[in-house]
Amino acid sequence: MKRATTVAAGVLTISAALIVAASVVDLQVPGEHRAATETDMAWTAGIPGLGLVIPGALLMRRLPGHPVAWVLCLSGLHWCLDGAAASWLAYATYTDRPGASFAFWIYQRLGASLLLWLPLLLLIYPSGRFPGGRWRIAGRASLALTGLLPAVVLFVPSAIAQARAGTPMPAAFEGLDLDPASFPLPAGWWEALLGTAWLTLPLGMIVPFLVVVRRYRGALGDDRLRMRWLLWAAVVDLLVMGSALVVPSISDIALGPAVGLTGAAIVVALVRPRLLDVDRLLGGTVLYGAMAITVLLVDALVLSLTGAFLGRRMPEQDAAVVAMLIVMLGYGPLRHRLWLAIRRFVLGLRDDPYRVVAGLAERLEQSSTASGELQAVAEAVARAFRSPYVAVEVDRPGGERVVAAYGEPSGPTEALPISYRGETVGRVVLPADGPRAALSAQDERLLGDMVRQAAVAARAAHLAQELQRSREQIVAAREEERRRLRRDLHDGLGPTLGGVGLRIDAARNMAARQPAEADKLLKQAREDVTAAVADVRRLVHDLRPPALDDVGLLGAVRQQAARLRAPGLTVTVDDAEGLDGLPAAVEVAAYRIASEALTNVARHARATSCRVRLVIEDGALVVEVTDDGVGIPAGTPSGVGLVSLRERAAELGGNFRIECPDGRGTVVRAELPMGVLV
């Protein structure tokens, strides 16, 4: 590792030194002479070179000896050497210094071998090994085809090469030894070799790209992420090339950052492929790059049309200046609006969060039903983010789920939770792939605001439905209770008391003449009265357990626990303070919840111990029943008993939940507010 680090540091130092020295030399060469020699300045090749050497050195430090690191370092060094040679060639021919011929050979002849680094990198990425089997043979053949042109350029006579290029040799190169390694061939051979080499150059790139596609399709896990990073780098390079075609003057400026980003992407892919969400990065790059190129095309079109129109009426140079002024003053203010219009067409209204939130609020006000509100949220999110599919799902107690959808899913989706006061009440489902799925920090904040409105709307609709249902249940329960009391009094207690009165009258009439019969009637009357008293007690107990008034809530729960009959079960009711003077409704609800929970423990839990805790916390009475039984399997539907417990807590505005920690035992917890009932 130490040796690899030393080598990487040496390559980086040499490359940087070459570019610094060449940049100093560039300052000594006038622009006219550089144009005459047709050479580039050092930074044109040096910045891309450093953009490869620096990532290569970092990769060499993390993965010593990795072939991809060597390719990055050596290709970057080659770029820097090529730039330095171009600078010295221009300087030496201008000042008549030595080394011009050697610089020409490096720049013009050896520079052609820069073509070999890209296919080599594609063939060994990401593992550092050539593909196996027939692909290995094809890969080596492709390198041979790509290397044919650099090999021919090394030895072809300069006169033939210049004739092939269609340009004369610069006059500044007269007197230089331009052909140190050239040798003659029969007439027409070099021309045929050059033509063949130019034809085989694109053919040599086909196999490396096919290898990349094959590896991408077969990659899994982190290897697939590594291939996605390479795809992102390719997209960046293509966007840079597209921008250079639209605006040729930026080609030299954009080349360095593009190559640097490619090297950085390769390092991240090999070292930490999960550093960023590459799918979102890729989608955003494609989207924003395409939008930027579209705007550049419009800019170039407007400028060219203006220049062409003015060129007919004034000299070319004046026309260019006037066209630039007209474009800046007339088209400039509209350019920002053009960008916003294109962005809105592609990405929706996410750039105007106030309009989105205000429109959603207006739609929610116009919706009269819960399903309509959720549909409004789904459509608003789809419009805001230009998404082909949005679904809003809201959970209801008892496992019911309300869904409002816009569009149809065409691929994988991801769900974002909808939370209300710390509780997840549903989710928003959006496409997981595609350029529009990439969300910036501002987009996430906007989506969060919309989701919060969805949560409030869903919660409000749910509470409104629950309130209406509760009112209906209260009215129905009240009438059912009245019907039951009337039936019990009319059909049970009333006839019993009427019969007692008749028996007493009959006994009075028979007391003097038939005392034994009278006594028998009185006994029957006494039994009927006893039965009537039992009915009265039953009615009273149904209305409110007497034990609550006799021994209090804690004592009543302990009495209920003592009545349980379950083999091996021990029930403990913790001591509690402050339970005196509780609201009657809270006492009854707490007693019923504890009783039902204890009954469930005895019947179903197969527990050995059970603990009941009653405590006042934050203005609410907490009823907690814990056992060490078998718990409740996931997916088990709620029975009538559990539903009744939840409804009793909800009637008082409280909370009720059941938990099974670690799959063992059950915790039943109810929180019953007391403030509104005192």
XYZ file of C-alpha atoms in Angstrom:
678
model
C 0.000 0.000 0.000
C 2.852 2.380 0.858
C 4.489 1.790 -2.522
C 1.238 2.420 -4.396
C 0.673 5.615 -2.431
C 4.178 6.801 -3.224
C 3.712 6.107 -6.922
C 0.379 7.921 -6.958
C 1.886 10.931 -5.167
C 4.757 10.959 -7.668
C 2.429 10.883 -10.675
C 0.338 13.672 -9.181
C 3.419 15.789 -8.454
C 4.844 15.323 -11.951
C 1.507 16.135 -13.591
C 1.002 19.282 -11.545
C 4.585 20.380 -12.196
C 4.138 19.881 -15.944
C 1.003 22.021 -16.020
C 2.457 24.782 -13.843
C 5.638 24.947 -15.916
C 3.715 24.833 -19.182
C 1.372 27.604 -18.007
C 4.352 29.811 -17.251
C 5.727 29.062 -20.727
C 2.349 29.895 -22.282
C 2.664 33.450 -20.993
C 5.738 33.944 -23.155
C 4.025 33.055 -26.443
C 1.937 35.653 -28.323
C -1.496 34.623 -29.443
C -0.635 35.181 -33.100
C 2.219 32.716 -32.975
C 0.147 30.139 -31.122
C -2.543 30.414 -33.771
C 0.098 29.967 -36.461
C 1.360 26.747 -34.844
C -2.170 25.451 -34.257
C -1.287 24.422 -30.675
C -3.437 24.530 -27.561
C -2.540 26.160 -24.273
C -1.430 23.888 -21.442
C -4.603 24.168 -19.385
C -6.724 22.831 -22.280
C -5.227 19.372 -21.763
C -3.809 19.950 -18.282
C -7.071 20.479 -16.430
C -8.609 17.268 -17.852
C -5.316 15.534 -17.014
C -5.412 16.663 -13.407
C -9.099 15.733 -13.398
C -7.967 12.145 -13.981
C -4.742 12.081 -11.956
C -6.267 13.401 -8.734
C -9.122 10.831 -8.631
C -6.632 8.163 -9.692
C -4.299 9.031 -6.810
C -7.188 8.986 -4.334
C -8.312 5.632 -5.660
C -4.759 4.294 -5.508
C -4.642 5.266 -1.832
C -7.912 3.506 -1.018
C -7.472 0.516 -3.367
C -3.725 0.073 -3.857
C -2.785 -1.478 -7.155
C -6.308 -1.422 -8.587
C -6.020 -1.412 -12.415
C -8.629 1.324 -12.775
C -6.531 3.567 -10.519
C -3.491 2.942 -12.718
C -5.475 3.761 -15.864
C -6.702 7.038 -14.342
C -3.230 8.070 -13.156
C -1.405 7.193 -16.361
C -4.049 8.626 -18.688
C -4.053 11.862 -16.677
C -0.265 12.021 -16.802
C -0.455 11.506 -20.578
C -2.915 14.412 -20.894
C -0.641 16.682 -18.848
C 2.404 15.642 -20.883
C 0.489 16.352 -24.088
C -0.444 19.830 -22.868
C 3.107 20.579 -21.764
C 4.461 19.410 -25.128
C 2.041 21.710 -26.971
C 3.178 24.664 -24.870
C 6.872 23.959 -25.371
C 6.358 23.434 -29.101
C 4.854 26.898 -29.423
C 7.490 28.468 -27.157
C 10.460 26.746 -28.783
C 9.426 27.699 -32.318
C 8.829 31.295 -31.184
C 12.119 31.728 -29.318
C 14.202 29.260 -31.374
C 14.844 27.119 -28.305
C 15.853 23.410 -28.521
C 13.424 20.556 -28.094
C 10.809 21.700 -30.599
C 11.099 18.517 -32.685
C 10.740 16.281 -29.643
C 7.754 18.341 -28.414
C 6.190 18.049 -31.862
C 6.607 14.260 -31.779
C 4.981 13.993 -28.316
C 2.164 16.399 -29.164
C 1.367 15.385 -32.743
C 2.445 11.726 -32.837
C 2.241 10.301 -29.347
C -0.844 12.398 -28.585
C -2.930 10.175 -30.840
C -2.529 7.327 -28.311
C -4.797 9.247 -25.920
C -7.558 7.453 -27.810
C -6.582 4.157 -26.164
C -7.338 5.059 -22.554
C -11.137 5.258 -22.815
C -11.775 1.784 -24.335
C -9.245 0.285 -21.923
C -11.067 1.838 -18.972
C -14.438 0.590 -20.226
C -13.102 -2.951 -20.686
C -11.754 -3.301 -17.125
C -14.334 -1.261 -15.177
C -15.285 -1.854 -12.355
C -13.417 -4.997 -11.300
C -10.134 -4.146 -13.007
C -10.222 -7.363 -15.039
C -10.906 -8.003 -18.703
C -14.168 -9.815 -19.499
C -13.895 -13.563 -19.734
C -14.442 -16.030 -22.565
C -15.043 -14.769 -26.052
C -15.494 -11.236 -24.763
C -11.855 -11.198 -23.684
C -10.759 -11.970 -27.256
C -13.178 -9.374 -28.628
C -11.924 -6.802 -26.121
C -8.311 -7.281 -27.081
C -9.249 -7.110 -30.749
C -11.075 -3.834 -30.143
C -7.997 -2.371 -28.445
C -5.953 -3.441 -31.448
C -8.396 -1.733 -33.801
C -8.396 1.429 -31.689
C -4.606 1.385 -31.454
C -4.126 1.088 -35.193
C -4.534 4.823 -35.779
C -2.045 5.865 -33.005
C 0.407 3.289 -34.357
C 0.136 4.594 -37.917
C 0.427 8.218 -36.742
C 3.724 7.389 -35.005
C 5.412 6.394 -38.264
C 3.514 8.014 -41.121
C 5.434 10.772 -42.952
C 4.222 14.204 -41.902
C 3.575 15.306 -45.489
C 1.152 12.414 -46.004
C -0.526 13.082 -42.634
C -0.977 16.786 -43.482
C -2.340 15.914 -46.911
C -4.818 13.557 -45.282
C -5.846 16.356 -42.895
C -6.288 18.728 -45.842
C -4.242 21.537 -44.269
C -0.685 22.668 -45.026
C 2.092 22.272 -42.490
C 2.459 25.482 -40.404
C 5.358 27.614 -41.529
C 6.646 27.802 -37.952
C 7.579 24.108 -38.137
C 10.030 24.555 -41.013
C 13.437 23.252 -40.102
C 12.116 20.800 -37.496
C 12.729 17.070 -37.669
C 9.067 16.080 -38.067
C 9.674 12.465 -39.101
C 12.208 10.916 -36.672
C 10.535 7.477 -36.805
C 8.969 7.579 -40.278
C 9.998 5.247 -43.053
C 8.961 4.991 -46.720
C 6.454 2.521 -48.112
C 5.329 1.871 -51.664
C 3.175 4.570 -53.150
C -0.330 4.681 -51.726
C 0.378 2.348 -48.819
C 0.476 5.038 -46.137
C -2.716 6.603 -47.515
C -4.421 3.184 -47.391
C -3.189 2.558 -43.840
C -4.408 5.961 -42.677
C -7.811 5.436 -44.273
C -8.125 1.978 -42.753
C -7.079 3.252 -39.324
C -9.709 5.988 -39.393
C -12.344 3.420 -40.352
C -11.353 0.953 -37.622
C -11.313 3.626 -34.912
C -15.116 3.702 -34.366
C -15.264 -0.074 -34.799
C -12.838 -0.460 -31.926
C -15.207 1.382 -29.586
C -18.162 -0.924 -30.217
C -16.946 -3.869 -28.121
C -16.080 -1.781 -25.000
C -19.553 -0.263 -25.010
C -21.136 -3.680 -25.489
C -19.078 -4.989 -22.559
C -20.367 -2.137 -20.394
C -23.960 -2.871 -21.408
C -23.474 -6.575 -20.694
C -21.980 -5.903 -17.284
C -24.730 -3.412 -16.481
C -27.476 -5.873 -17.305
C -25.883 -8.632 -15.233
C -24.812 -6.508 -12.262
C -26.508 -6.774 -8.877
C -26.245 -4.869 -5.616
C -23.275 -2.518 -5.313
C -21.920 -3.573 -8.713
C -25.081 -2.261 -10.349
C -24.697 1.007 -8.467
C -21.120 1.210 -9.760
C -22.391 0.822 -13.310
C -25.020 3.497 -12.649
C -22.262 5.896 -11.572
C -20.469 5.222 -14.866
C -23.731 5.896 -16.700
C -24.082 9.199 -14.854
C -20.549 10.183 -15.901
C -21.403 9.320 -19.500
C -24.534 11.465 -19.335
C -22.501 14.409 -18.008
C -19.989 14.022 -20.844
C -22.764 13.855 -23.439
C -24.373 17.001 -22.040
C -21.037 18.797 -22.189
C -20.557 17.683 -25.796
C -24.070 18.840 -26.644
C -23.431 22.223 -25.061
C -20.166 22.545 -26.989
C -21.977 21.851 -30.248
C -24.477 24.599 -29.463
C -21.888 27.064 -28.122
C -18.461 26.034 -29.513
C -16.624 28.695 -27.472
C -17.260 26.817 -24.207
C -15.844 23.490 -25.394
C -12.351 24.042 -23.969
C -13.748 25.428 -20.714
C -16.245 22.619 -20.148
C -13.892 19.741 -21.016
C -11.881 19.908 -17.798
C -14.819 19.843 -15.325
C -16.511 17.105 -17.344
C -13.439 14.852 -17.269
C -12.920 15.669 -13.583
C -16.480 14.694 -12.748
C -15.991 11.451 -14.660
C -12.921 10.613 -12.600
C -14.669 11.571 -9.356
C -17.677 9.413 -10.276
C -15.410 6.405 -10.853
C -13.728 6.882 -7.459
C -17.053 7.193 -5.639
C -18.406 4.170 -7.501
C -15.492 1.950 -6.535
C -14.998 3.185 -2.960
C -18.445 4.243 -1.692
C -21.145 3.527 -4.279
C -23.905 4.332 -1.777
C -22.533 7.747 -0.889
C -25.380 9.406 -2.806
C -28.606 8.222 -4.369
C -27.192 7.801 -7.869
C -30.629 7.143 -9.382
C -31.911 10.530 -8.243
C -28.644 12.152 -9.308
C -28.885 10.542 -12.731
C -32.504 11.561 -13.235
C -31.865 15.141 -12.146
C -28.797 15.432 -14.378
C -30.692 14.233 -17.442
C -33.607 16.528 -16.731
C -31.769 19.733 -15.924
C -29.125 19.121 -18.574
C -31.749 18.705 -21.271
C -33.504 21.861 -20.085
C -30.246 23.834 -20.104
C -29.342 22.688 -23.624
C -32.838 23.647 -24.795
C -32.362 27.174 -23.467
C -28.888 27.373 -25.043
C -30.352 26.315 -28.388
C -32.940 29.073 -28.168
C -30.214 31.563 -27.218
C -28.068 30.548 -30.180
C -31.050 30.635 -32.529
C -32.123 34.112 -31.426
C -28.582 35.451 -31.681
C -27.946 33.922 -35.107
C -31.252 35.151 -36.543
C -30.647 38.649 -35.216
C -27.108 38.663 -36.580
C -28.244 37.364 -39.975
C -30.956 40.022 -40.202
C -28.594 42.882 -39.322
C -25.739 41.475 -41.441
C -27.553 42.481 -44.585
C -27.655 46.139 -43.529
C -24.226 46.802 -41.932
C -20.698 45.394 -41.752
C -20.352 41.959 -40.175
C -18.444 43.129 -37.089
C -20.894 45.966 -36.367
C -23.815 43.626 -36.958
C -22.470 41.174 -34.379
C -22.125 43.923 -31.743
C -25.586 45.362 -32.442
C -27.110 41.868 -32.436
C -25.562 41.162 -29.050
C -26.968 44.421 -27.641
C -30.427 43.754 -29.050
C -30.454 40.239 -27.657
C -29.279 41.415 -24.242
C -31.817 44.242 -24.033
C -34.766 42.575 -25.763
C -34.442 38.861 -25.310
C -32.513 38.923 -22.016
C -35.504 39.780 -19.789
C -37.561 37.054 -21.495
C -34.866 34.402 -21.028
C -35.662 33.883 -17.350
C -39.329 33.467 -18.189
C -38.405 30.992 -20.909
C -36.429 28.946 -18.401
C -39.343 29.007 -15.933
C -41.789 28.017 -18.668
C -39.650 25.053 -19.742
C -39.082 23.998 -16.137
C -42.803 24.288 -15.383
C -43.664 22.253 -18.461
C -41.251 19.503 -17.432
C -41.367 19.635 -13.620
C -44.749 21.162 -12.874
C -45.487 23.967 -10.400
C -42.869 23.078 -7.794
C -41.121 26.424 -8.404
C -44.215 28.286 -7.152
C -44.918 26.770 -3.714
C -47.386 29.493 -2.677
C -49.524 28.842 -5.734
C -49.415 25.098 -5.097
C -50.371 25.318 -1.416
C -53.011 27.985 -2.033
C -54.548 25.936 -4.852
C -54.632 22.858 -2.662
C -56.305 24.775 0.160
C -58.943 26.074 -2.260
C -59.606 22.573 -3.607
C -59.935 21.226 -0.076
C -62.474 23.917 0.813
C -64.562 22.997 -2.215
C -64.551 19.274 -1.398
C -67.446 18.148 0.764
C -66.463 14.511 1.269
C -63.390 12.753 2.644
C -62.779 10.931 -0.638
C -63.048 14.228 -2.520
C -60.463 15.852 -0.261
C -58.015 13.008 -0.742
C -58.576 13.120 -4.510
C -57.838 16.853 -4.434
C -54.564 16.183 -2.622
C -53.557 13.512 -5.156
C -54.288 15.786 -8.122
C -52.504 18.746 -6.504
C -49.347 16.713 -5.877
C -49.445 15.387 -9.455
C -49.755 18.893 -10.876
C -47.103 20.350 -8.594
C -44.499 17.702 -9.445
C -45.685 16.776 -12.955
C -45.931 13.206 -11.782
C -47.760 10.614 -13.906
C -48.964 8.781 -10.813
C -49.845 9.849 -7.270
C -51.824 7.917 -4.675
C -52.911 9.120 -1.250
C -53.686 6.346 1.236
C -55.261 6.959 4.643
C -55.627 4.268 7.286
C -58.756 3.882 9.367
C -59.212 2.037 12.652
C -60.001 -1.606 12.142
C -57.681 -1.986 9.153
C -59.786 -0.052 6.624
C -57.841 1.999 4.083
C -59.134 4.856 1.938
C -57.221 5.406 -1.318
C -57.402 8.260 -3.826
C -55.222 7.891 -6.936
C -54.294 10.033 -9.928
C -52.957 8.251 -13.023
C -51.595 4.732 -13.273
C -48.240 3.414 -11.999
C -45.838 2.449 -14.772
C -42.940 1.222 -12.628
C -41.686 0.918 -9.058
C -43.086 3.337 -6.502
C -42.066 4.678 -3.116
C -44.305 5.655 -0.191
C -43.804 8.766 1.937
C -45.545 8.666 5.341
C -48.308 11.083 6.272
C -47.988 11.973 9.948
C -50.402 13.813 12.208
C -49.243 14.802 15.698
C -46.569 12.153 15.675
C -48.871 9.387 14.454
C -48.659 7.900 10.959
C -52.127 8.130 9.459
C -51.349 7.225 5.845
C -48.909 7.661 3.004
C -48.350 9.396 -0.352
C -47.186 7.039 -3.120
C -45.028 8.460 -5.940
C -42.980 6.942 -8.773
C -39.523 5.885 -7.596
C -37.781 6.183 -10.979
C -37.626 8.757 -13.722
C -36.223 12.283 -13.958
C -39.235 13.845 -12.268
C -38.789 11.592 -9.238
C -35.614 13.488 -8.245
C -36.549 15.953 -5.507
C -34.408 18.843 -4.348
C -34.419 20.090 -0.758
C -36.949 22.772 -1.752
C -39.127 20.152 -3.458
C -39.068 17.990 -0.336
C -40.146 20.949 1.805
C -43.026 21.696 -0.573
C -44.079 18.060 -0.597
C -43.886 18.057 3.204
C -46.215 21.079 3.366
C -48.666 19.386 1.019
C -48.468 16.130 2.960
C -49.189 18.007 6.181
C -52.292 19.495 4.582
C -53.225 16.016 3.436
C -52.786 14.755 6.982
C -54.918 17.547 8.402
C -57.570 17.025 5.725
C -57.568 13.261 6.228
C -57.702 13.625 9.986
C -60.451 16.255 9.831
C -62.507 14.122 7.461
C -61.967 11.086 9.652
C -62.919 12.982 12.809
C -66.002 14.397 11.118
C -67.077 10.904 10.087
C -66.284 9.543 13.536
C -68.195 12.380 15.168
C -71.244 11.748 13.018
C -70.990 8.032 13.624
C -70.574 8.600 17.357
C -73.658 10.800 17.431
C -75.638 8.150 15.621
C -74.313 5.465 17.948
C -75.100 7.540 21.033
C -78.666 8.134 19.877
C -79.089 4.496 18.911
C -77.525 3.277 22.156
C -79.696 5.590 24.212
C -82.847 4.391 22.510
C -81.750 0.747 22.788
C -81.031 1.263 26.480
C -84.424 2.852 26.975
C -86.063 -0.027 25.095
C -84.183 -2.570 27.232
C -85.123 -0.822 30.478
C -88.746 -0.543 29.379
C -88.806 -4.207 28.405
C -87.180 -5.294 31.639
C -89.492 -3.140 33.736
C -92.644 -3.883 31.738
C -92.097 -7.571 31.069
C -90.140 -8.527 34.172
C -90.348 -6.264 37.168
C -93.854 -4.915 36.480
C -95.686 -8.302 36.307
C -93.662 -9.578 39.266
C -94.677 -6.670 41.470
C -98.265 -6.892 40.195
C -98.347 -10.587 41.116
C -96.954 -9.811 44.553
C -99.770 -7.342 45.129
C -102.412 -9.903 44.107
C -100.906 -12.578 46.360
C -100.840 -10.193 49.300
C -104.515 -9.320 48.729
C -105.412 -13.000 48.478
C -103.476 -13.775 51.657
C -105.292 -11.056 53.528
C -108.642 -12.463 52.453
C -107.628 -16.007 53.475
C -105.781 -15.121 56.683
C -108.787 -15.580 59.014
C -110.291 -18.681 57.424
C -107.263 -20.445 55.927
C -104.098 -19.276 57.684
C -101.919 -22.040 56.170
C -102.861 -21.115 52.631
C -102.387 -17.431 53.417
C -98.908 -18.137 54.756
C -98.103 -20.093 51.579
C -99.160 -17.150 49.414
C -97.067 -14.781 51.495
C -94.012 -17.034 51.017
C -94.527 -16.941 47.269
C -94.916 -13.163 47.465
C -91.661 -12.988 49.427
C -89.851 -15.029 46.764
C -91.228 -12.781 44.020
C -90.044 -9.691 45.897
C -86.590 -11.249 46.250
C -86.500 -11.924 42.506
C -87.640 -8.379 41.824
C -84.862 -7.002 44.012
C -82.343 -9.124 42.052
C -83.682 -7.690 38.798
C -83.345 -4.180 40.199
C -79.762 -4.899 41.218
C -79.013 -6.261 37.783
C -80.428 -3.147 36.153
C -78.470 -0.943 38.525
C -75.264 -2.892 37.852
C -75.722 -2.504 34.120
C -76.113 1.233 34.559
C -73.157 1.530 36.956
C -71.366 -1.268 38.833
C -72.226 -0.868 42.527
C -68.716 -1.857 43.528
C -67.497 1.494 42.211
C -69.550 3.246 44.845
C -68.890 0.622 47.523
C -65.133 0.110 47.322
C -63.995 2.535 44.635
C -62.385 1.901 41.260
C -59.270 0.197 42.646
C -61.279 -2.104 44.894
C -63.768 -2.936 42.132
C -60.918 -3.943 39.796
C -59.385 -6.101 42.529
C -62.745 -7.800 43.092
C -62.968 -8.503 39.379
C -59.421 -9.891 39.378
C -60.264 -12.166 42.316
C -63.174 -13.669 40.363
C -60.928 -14.856 37.513
C -60.607 -18.588 37.160
C -57.537 -19.527 35.089
C -55.093 -22.284 36.054
C -51.655 -20.976 37.020
C -52.569 -17.312 36.553
C -51.572 -14.751 39.189
C -53.114 -11.281 38.910
C -51.559 -8.283 40.645
C -53.327 -4.934 40.923
C -50.861 -2.179 41.820
C -51.675 0.332 44.512
C -52.694 3.736 43.221
C -53.302 7.204 44.602
C -55.530 10.050 43.554
C -58.340 7.865 42.233
C -60.971 9.392 44.521
C -63.400 11.803 42.926
C -62.918 10.598 39.385
C -65.632 11.518 36.873
C -68.325 8.837 36.775
C -67.881 8.215 33.051
C -64.120 7.748 33.476
C -64.629 5.330 36.376
C -67.086 3.191 34.445
C -64.949 3.158 31.281
C -61.798 2.270 33.234
C -63.593 -0.534 35.094
C -65.086 -1.977 31.891
C -61.728 -1.807 30.035
C -59.838 -3.458 32.877
C -62.517 -6.133 33.281
C -62.616 -6.992 29.590
C -58.807 -7.054 29.368
C -58.596 -9.391 32.390
C -61.227 -11.650 30.874
C -59.217 -11.850 27.635
C -56.091 -12.727 29.598
C -57.870 -15.550 31.420
C -59.461 -16.925 28.237
C -56.792 -16.554 25.558
C -53.351 -15.492 26.832
C -52.227 -18.717 28.547
C -50.264 -16.407 30.866
C -48.774 -17.123 34.290
C -48.810 -13.547 35.564
C -50.813 -10.421 34.878
C -50.365 -6.909 36.210
C -52.958 -4.127 36.334
C -51.838 -0.544 36.774
C -54.075 2.494 37.319
C -52.337 5.861 37.397
C -53.104 9.505 36.615
C -50.696 11.063 34.107
C -51.001 14.499 32.466
C -54.657 14.907 33.346
C -55.681 11.469 32.103
C -56.374 8.168 33.825
C -54.095 5.460 32.410
C -55.325 1.866 32.545
C -52.611 -0.656 31.708
C -52.980 -4.446 31.758
C -49.784 -6.439 31.068
C -49.402 -10.207 30.794
C -46.643 -12.660 29.873
C -48.787 -14.828 27.615
C -48.497 -15.847 23.991
C -49.330 -12.405 22.625
C -51.439 -11.612 19.565
C -50.132 -12.831 16.182
C -49.631 -10.159 13.526
C -52.593 -9.780 11.199
C -55.141 -11.109 13.716
C -58.429 -9.220 13.187
C -59.857 -7.367 16.170
C -62.691 -9.169 17.936
C -65.835 -7.668 19.386
C -64.197 -7.290 22.804
C -61.195 -5.331 21.558
C -63.366 -3.148 19.370
C -65.576 -2.328 22.364
C -62.512 -1.379 24.416
C -61.303 0.951 21.681
C -64.769 2.509 21.379
C -65.042 3.061 25.144
C -61.765 4.995 25.107
C -62.749 6.917 21.988
C -66.080 7.955 23.532
C -64.169 9.950 26.136
C -61.683 11.349 23.607
C -58.948 9.008 24.789
C -56.458 6.653 23.189
C -56.334 2.882 23.208
C -53.612 0.604 21.900
C -52.429 -2.977 22.155
C -48.757 -3.925 21.904
C -46.927 -7.248 21.877
C -43.283 -6.458 22.785
C -40.785 -8.919 21.307
C -43.643 -11.196 20.287
C -44.185 -12.297 23.897
C -46.989 -11.083 26.114
C -49.511 -8.329 25.576
C -49.814 -4.763 26.869
C -53.273 -3.179 26.817
C -53.107 0.554 27.492
C -55.931 3.087 27.568
C -55.625 6.794 28.275
C -58.880 8.431 29.433
C -58.865 12.266 29.657
C -60.588 13.700 32.726
C -60.458 17.446 32.221
C -63.611 17.874 30.130
C -65.624 15.552 32.370
C -64.817 16.907 35.840
